[in-house]
Amino acid sequence: MATLFSRPQRRPPLLRQAIKIRRRGVRDLQDPRPPRAQEIEPSSHHLSPEERALLYEEALYTVLYRLGQPEPNHVGESSELLRYLQEAFRMEPEEHQQMLKSVQQLEKPVFCLKATVKQAKGILGKDVSGFSDPYCLLGIEQGMTVSGGSPGLRRRQKAVVRHTIPEEQTHRTQVITQTLNPVWDETFILEFEDISNASFHLDMWDMDTVESVRQKLGELTDLHGLRRMFKEARKDKGQDDFLGNVVLRLQDLRCREDHWYPLEPCTDTYPDRGQCHLQFQFIHKRRATKASRSQPSYTVHLHLLQQLVSHEVTQHQAGSTSWDGSLSSQAATILFLHATQKDLSDFHRSLAQWLAYSRLYQSLEFPSSCLLFPITSIEYQWIQGRLKAEQLEELATSFSSLLAYGLSLIRRFRSVFPLSVPDSPARLQSLLRVLVQMCKMKAFGELCPDSAPLPNLVTEALRAGTVGWFHLKQQHHQPMVQGLLEMGKALLSLVQDIIGDLHQCQRTWNKIFHNVLKIDLFSMAFLELQWLVAKRVQDHIRAVGGSVTPEVGESLFQLYLSLKELYQLGPLPSERDGVLALEGFHRWFQPAIPSWLQKTYSVALARVQRAVQMDQLVPLGELTKHSTSAVDLSTCFAQISHTAKQLDWPDPEEAFMITVKFVEDTCRLALVYCSLIKARARELSAGQKDQGQAANMLCVVVNDMEQLRLVIGKLPTQLAWEALEQRVGAVVEQEQLQNTLHAQLQGALAGLGHEIRTGVRTLAEQLEAGIAKHIQKLVGIRESVLPEDAILPLMKFLEVKLCYMNTNLVQENFSRTWRSASTQRDVACRPRPCTPPLFRLCRGTWSCRRPPVGTSSTSTSAAASSSRLQPPPRSSGPSPSRPPTAPPSRSCVWSCSAPPTCCPWTPMAPATPLSS
C-alpha cells in the first residue's frame, strides 16, 4: 500500500490516485519517530558500549535484509559482510552470535520499491493532431513469476496493469497533454512482500477525451490525422489508447537502477513505441531496530560511517601504510546498503560523510583531501531549508570545529608537517585547499557569518605559531649551567636554528602559502624572529659586559657571524616598511673586537710555531721547492684573510683600523717565521756531519722565505684594499693610507728580502769555501800530474753543488747565489808572480763561468777541451818539462751579473706560490 507523502489528488473513476513525490520538491523519507529528545553529540568518534551495541544491531539488520543484485565492485556474500562487521566492531565470536540471533528474531521491515517515472521519448501519437496525452499506470504484481524468453513471458507482458494488479495497488501519473516526449519526474513508493516472485509493471496510455467533430477537424494536420479520426469514431467514447508497457522482475534489479527501458507493444502493430526513463531504489519502512526507531536516519548513518572509517584507518596504520581515503569493498557495500534502505538523499549522505570525516580528521591520521568531495557535494546541493534547526547547528559546529583545528595545525606546521617526511608539503597544501573551499561555501557563509576572512586567520595563526616555536626552541637550548659561555653557546644554537627555519620557509613553505592564500610567510616569520633574536642578543651582551675572555670572545664572534647571516636574509632597505630590530647590530659587538683580533693572531702564531717545529726542511717535490711549513704558513695567512672577510665590519673608519691590525699581525708573523725557520735549520744541521746537508737545508729555507714573500705580496688582493680605500676615502686621507697599510707591507717585504739575501750570501760563502779548499789542494800537486787531471776534483765539486742549487733553488735565488759567488772570483783566482800552468788553467776555467761538461768519468782530453787547452805532445824519451800554458783570452770572461749560459743544467722556473 502506498504511503501518503504529498497532498491527495482528485482520483478518476475506478482508479486510486497514487501518492506522488515530486523530485524537485522531494524531502527525505524518514520513519516516524517519537518526540525528539535532546541529543548530545559525543566529543569524539568513540561510542559508548550501549551506542556501539545499537549501531551493531543496525548494521546486522542492514546486511540480513538486503535487497537487489549487488553493485559492481560490491560484496555479494552476506557472510563476508557479517565477518567484516564483527572485525570492525571488535566483537567476540560469542557476542557476535548472540547479537545475530537477536537480530534474526526482530520483525522484518516493510519492503518497498521507490520508483520514479522520469520521462519518455519517441512515443506514438494517437490523437488527430499527431500527438498524445500520455499518462502511466504502475504497480507491483506479487506471486506471478516472469521467466525470460518463454511464450508465457510475451503473453504476460501484453497484459495491462488494470487487468493484473488490484485497483488499490495501482498508481497513476499526471497526464501530459499534446506531446511525444512527456516529462513527469514523479516518485511512488510501491510495497511488496517477496522479491523472488514480484514484478514491476508500467503501462503508458493516451488519455482520450470527448471532443466535438468541429474541434477534431480543427486539429487535423495531414491524412494520417484523418485516418486516426475515423479510427476513433469506431471506438467507444472515452476509451484510452495503449502506448506500451515495461515489465521487470524485482530480483533482477540492483539496489539502485537508472535506465531507459523500451516500451513493449501490446500487438505487433508499431513495434517501436519509444522509451521510458525509470529510476528504482529498494528501501525499508518500519525497521525494527532501536536505532532506527529513536534516531534520525542520517544520524544513524553518520555513526555507522564513523565506525567503519575509523576501522579502515586503524587497519592501514597497523600495516604501516597511510589510508588514501578509499573504503574497502565490504565497508562500501554496507554503507551503500544502509543509505539505500534508509532512503537517504545524496545531499544527506554527503552531509553525513562531511560530519564523519571532519570529526575523524581531528583524531585520526588520514589525508585531508578526503574532505573535498563532501564539501563539493554539499555546495552543489545546498538549500538551507532542507535541514532542520539541529542539523544546521550541527553543520555550523562542524565548520567552526574544523576551522579551529586546521588553524591549530597551521600554527604548529613546523612540527606537524616536518620536511623529513616526504609528503609533508603536499599534506599542508591539501589542508589549506580544504579550508579555502570550506570558507567559500554558501553554507559556511550563511551559518558562520561572523567568521573573519581566512587569510587573516591564517596569518595570525602563523604569527602566533612562529613566536611559540621560538620560545620552544629557546627552552630546548636552555643550558644546564647558567654561565656566560654556556648561555652564549645556547644563544648561538638558537640563532642557527632560526636561520635554518627561515631557509626552509623561503625554499618550501612560502610557495605553498603564497599560492593558496597569497600570504608571504617568509617576510612575516623574519620580522617576528629578528625582533625576538635582537632582544635576546642584547641581553646576553649586556650580561657579558667588558670582561671578554678568549672563550667568550670566540662565542661572540660566532654569534656575530650568525647574526650577520640572519640579517642578510631580510628584505632590502628599500623594501622595508620600517627599521629592523637588527639594524646596526654590529655595534653591540664593539667591545669584543680586541679579543677577536688577539685570538686571530694567537691562533696563527701557534700554527706557525707548530708548523716550523714539524718541518724537516725537505722540498715537497720536484716542482715544489719549499717545505711543509711554507704550505702551512700560506694556509694560516689565508685563514686570517678569511677571518677579515667574515668580519666585514660595516663602519668604514673602524673597518680601516681593523684591516691595519690584520696587516700588522700578518707582517709580524712573517718575520717571526723567518726567525723560527732559521733556528730550525741550525737545530737540524747541528747534528749533521755532512756539511752538504746543512747547505741543502739552507736552500730550502731560502725557498720558504721566497714563498712567504709571494704570499705577503698578495695581501692587498686578499684583504680587498681597493674596496676599502673607496669606502674610507671620505674619512681617511690618502697619505694616512700610505703611511699605514702600504708602509707596513713594504717594510715586511724589505725584511723578507734582507733575510733572503743573507741566506743567499751564506750559500755563496759555503760554495766559495769549498772552491778555496780544492784550490789549496792544487798547491801541493806534483808537476808530473797533468793540469787537466789535477783540476778534475774541483770540476766535480762545482758540478754537484751547482746542479743541486739549480734544482733546489728557485730561479731568482739561484741567480743571486751565483752573483754572490762571482764576487769572490778575483780573490780566488788572483794571478801570482810565479803562476804555474795549473793555476792559469783554474783561473781560466773560473773566469769563463763554465761548469764542467763531463761527469765523474769525464776524460782528461774532454776536460782540456772544455777549458780550451791542448795537452802538449808526448815524446818517446824522458818527458821534458812542460811549457806553461797560455792564459785564456779576455774575450772569454763573461759578465758577472748573470749565470753562465753555457751551463748544461737548465734552471727551473720560479716556484709557483701555493694558493690559500
Coordinates of N, CA and C in Angstrom, one line a residue, residues 605 607-619 625-633 668-686 694 696-709 751-752 755-756 758-759:
L605 N 99.9 32.4 15.3 CA 101.2 32.2 15.8 C 101.5 30.8 16.3
R607 N 100.0 28.1 15.2 CA 100.0 27.3 14.0 C 101.4 27.4 13.3
V608 N 102.0 28.6 13.3 CA 103.3 28.8 12.7 C 104.3 28.1 13.4
Q609 N 104.3 28.2 14.8 CA 105.3 27.6 15.6 C 105.2 26.0 15.4
R610 N 104.0 25.5 15.4 CA 103.8 24.1 15.3 C 104.3 23.6 13.9
A611 N 104.0 24.4 12.9 CA 104.4 24.0 11.5 C 105.9 24.0 11.4
V612 N 106.6 25.0 11.9 CA 108.1 25.0 11.9 C 108.7 23.9 12.7
Q613 N 108.1 23.6 13.8 CA 108.7 22.5 14.7 C 108.6 21.2 14.0
M614 N 107.6 21.0 13.2 CA 107.4 19.7 12.5 C 108.1 19.6 11.1
D615 N 108.7 20.7 10.7 CA 109.3 20.8 9.4 C 110.6 20.1 9.4
Q616 N 110.9 19.3 8.4 CA 112.2 18.6 8.3 C 113.1 19.3 7.2
L617 N 112.6 20.4 6.7 CA 113.3 21.2 5.7 C 113.7 20.4 4.5
V618 N 112.8 19.7 4.0 CA 113.0 18.9 2.8 C 112.0 19.4 1.7
P619 N 112.4 19.5 0.4 CA 111.4 20.0 -0.6 C 110.2 19.0 -0.7
K625 N 109.5 23.5 -4.4 CA 110.8 23.6 -3.9 C 110.9 24.0 -2.4
H626 N 109.7 24.4 -1.9 CA 109.7 24.8 -0.5 C 109.2 23.6 0.4
S627 N 109.2 23.8 1.7 CA 108.9 22.7 2.6 C 107.5 22.8 3.1
T628 N 107.2 21.9 4.1 CA 105.8 21.9 4.6 C 105.4 23.1 5.4
S629 N 106.3 23.7 6.1 CA 106.0 24.9 6.9 C 105.5 26.0 6.0
A630 N 106.1 26.1 4.8 CA 105.6 27.2 3.9 C 104.2 27.0 3.5
V631 N 103.8 25.7 3.3 CA 102.4 25.4 2.9 C 101.5 25.8 4.1
D632 N 101.9 25.4 5.3 CA 101.1 25.7 6.5 C 101.0 27.2 6.7
L633 N 102.1 27.9 6.4 CA 102.0 29.3 6.6 C 101.1 30.0 5.6
R668 N 104.1 40.8 11.1 CA 104.8 40.3 12.3 C 105.0 38.8 12.2
L669 N 104.0 38.1 11.8 CA 104.1 36.6 11.7 C 105.1 36.2 10.7
A670 N 105.2 37.0 9.6 CA 106.2 36.7 8.6 C 107.6 36.8 9.1
L671 N 107.9 37.8 9.9 CA 109.2 38.0 10.4 C 109.5 36.9 11.5
V672 N 108.5 36.6 12.3 CA 108.6 35.6 13.3 C 108.9 34.2 12.6
Y673 N 108.3 34.0 11.5 CA 108.5 32.7 10.8 C 110.0 32.7 10.3
C674 N 110.5 33.8 9.8 CA 111.9 33.8 9.4 C 112.8 33.4 10.5
S675 N 112.6 34.0 11.6 CA 113.5 33.6 12.8 C 113.3 32.2 13.2
L676 N 112.1 31.7 13.2 CA 111.9 30.3 13.6 C 112.5 29.3 12.6
I677 N 112.3 29.6 11.3 CA 112.8 28.6 10.3 C 114.3 28.6 10.3
K678 N 115.0 29.7 10.5 CA 116.5 29.7 10.6 C 116.9 29.0 11.8
A679 N 116.2 29.2 12.9 CA 116.6 28.4 14.1 C 116.4 26.9 13.9
R680 N 115.3 26.6 13.2 CA 115.1 25.2 12.9 C 116.2 24.6 12.0
A681 N 116.7 25.4 11.1 CA 117.8 24.9 10.2 C 119.0 24.7 11.0
R682 N 119.3 25.6 11.9 CA 120.5 25.4 12.8 C 120.4 24.2 13.7
E683 N 119.1 24.0 14.2 CA 118.9 22.8 15.0 C 119.1 21.5 14.3
L684 N 118.6 21.4 13.0 CA 118.7 20.2 12.3 C 120.1 20.0 11.8
S685 N 120.9 21.0 11.4 CA 122.2 20.9 10.9 C 123.3 20.7 12.0
A686 N 122.9 21.0 13.2 CA 123.9 20.8 14.3 C 124.3 19.4 14.4
A694 N 123.7 20.5 5.5 CA 123.4 21.8 6.0 C 123.1 22.8 4.9
N696 N 122.1 22.1 1.9 CA 120.8 21.7 1.3 C 119.6 22.3 2.1
M697 N 119.7 22.2 3.4 CA 118.6 22.8 4.3 C 118.5 24.3 4.1
L698 N 119.7 24.9 3.9 CA 119.7 26.3 3.7 C 119.0 26.7 2.4
C699 N 119.2 25.9 1.4 CA 118.4 26.1 0.2 C 116.9 26.1 0.4
V700 N 116.5 25.1 1.2 CA 115.0 25.0 1.4 C 114.6 26.2 2.2
V701 N 115.4 26.7 3.2 CA 115.0 27.9 4.0 C 114.8 29.1 3.1
V702 N 115.8 29.3 2.2 CA 115.7 30.4 1.3 C 114.5 30.3 0.4
N703 N 114.1 29.1 -0.1 CA 112.9 28.9 -0.9 C 111.6 29.2 0.0
D704 N 111.6 28.8 1.2 CA 110.5 29.1 2.1 C 110.3 30.6 2.2
M705 N 111.4 31.3 2.4 CA 111.3 32.8 2.6 C 110.8 33.4 1.3
E706 N 111.2 32.9 0.2 CA 110.8 33.4 -1.1 C 109.3 33.2 -1.3
Q707 N 108.8 31.9 -0.9 CA 107.4 31.6 -1.0 C 106.6 32.6 -0.1
L708 N 107.1 32.8 1.1 CA 106.5 33.7 2.1 C 106.4 35.1 1.5
R709 N 107.4 35.6 0.8 CA 107.3 36.9 0.2 C 106.2 37.0 -0.9
G751 N 112.1 43.4 4.9 CA 112.7 42.5 5.8 C 112.8 41.1 5.3
L752 N 111.8 40.6 4.5 CA 112.0 39.3 3.9 C 113.1 39.3 2.9
E755 N 116.4 39.0 4.7 CA 116.6 37.6 5.1 C 117.0 36.7 4.0
I756 N 116.4 36.9 2.8 CA 116.7 36.0 1.7 C 118.1 36.3 1.2
T758 N 120.6 37.4 3.0 CA 121.5 36.8 4.0 C 121.7 35.3 3.7
G759 N 120.6 34.6 3.5 CA 120.7 33.2 3.2 C 121.5 32.9 1.9

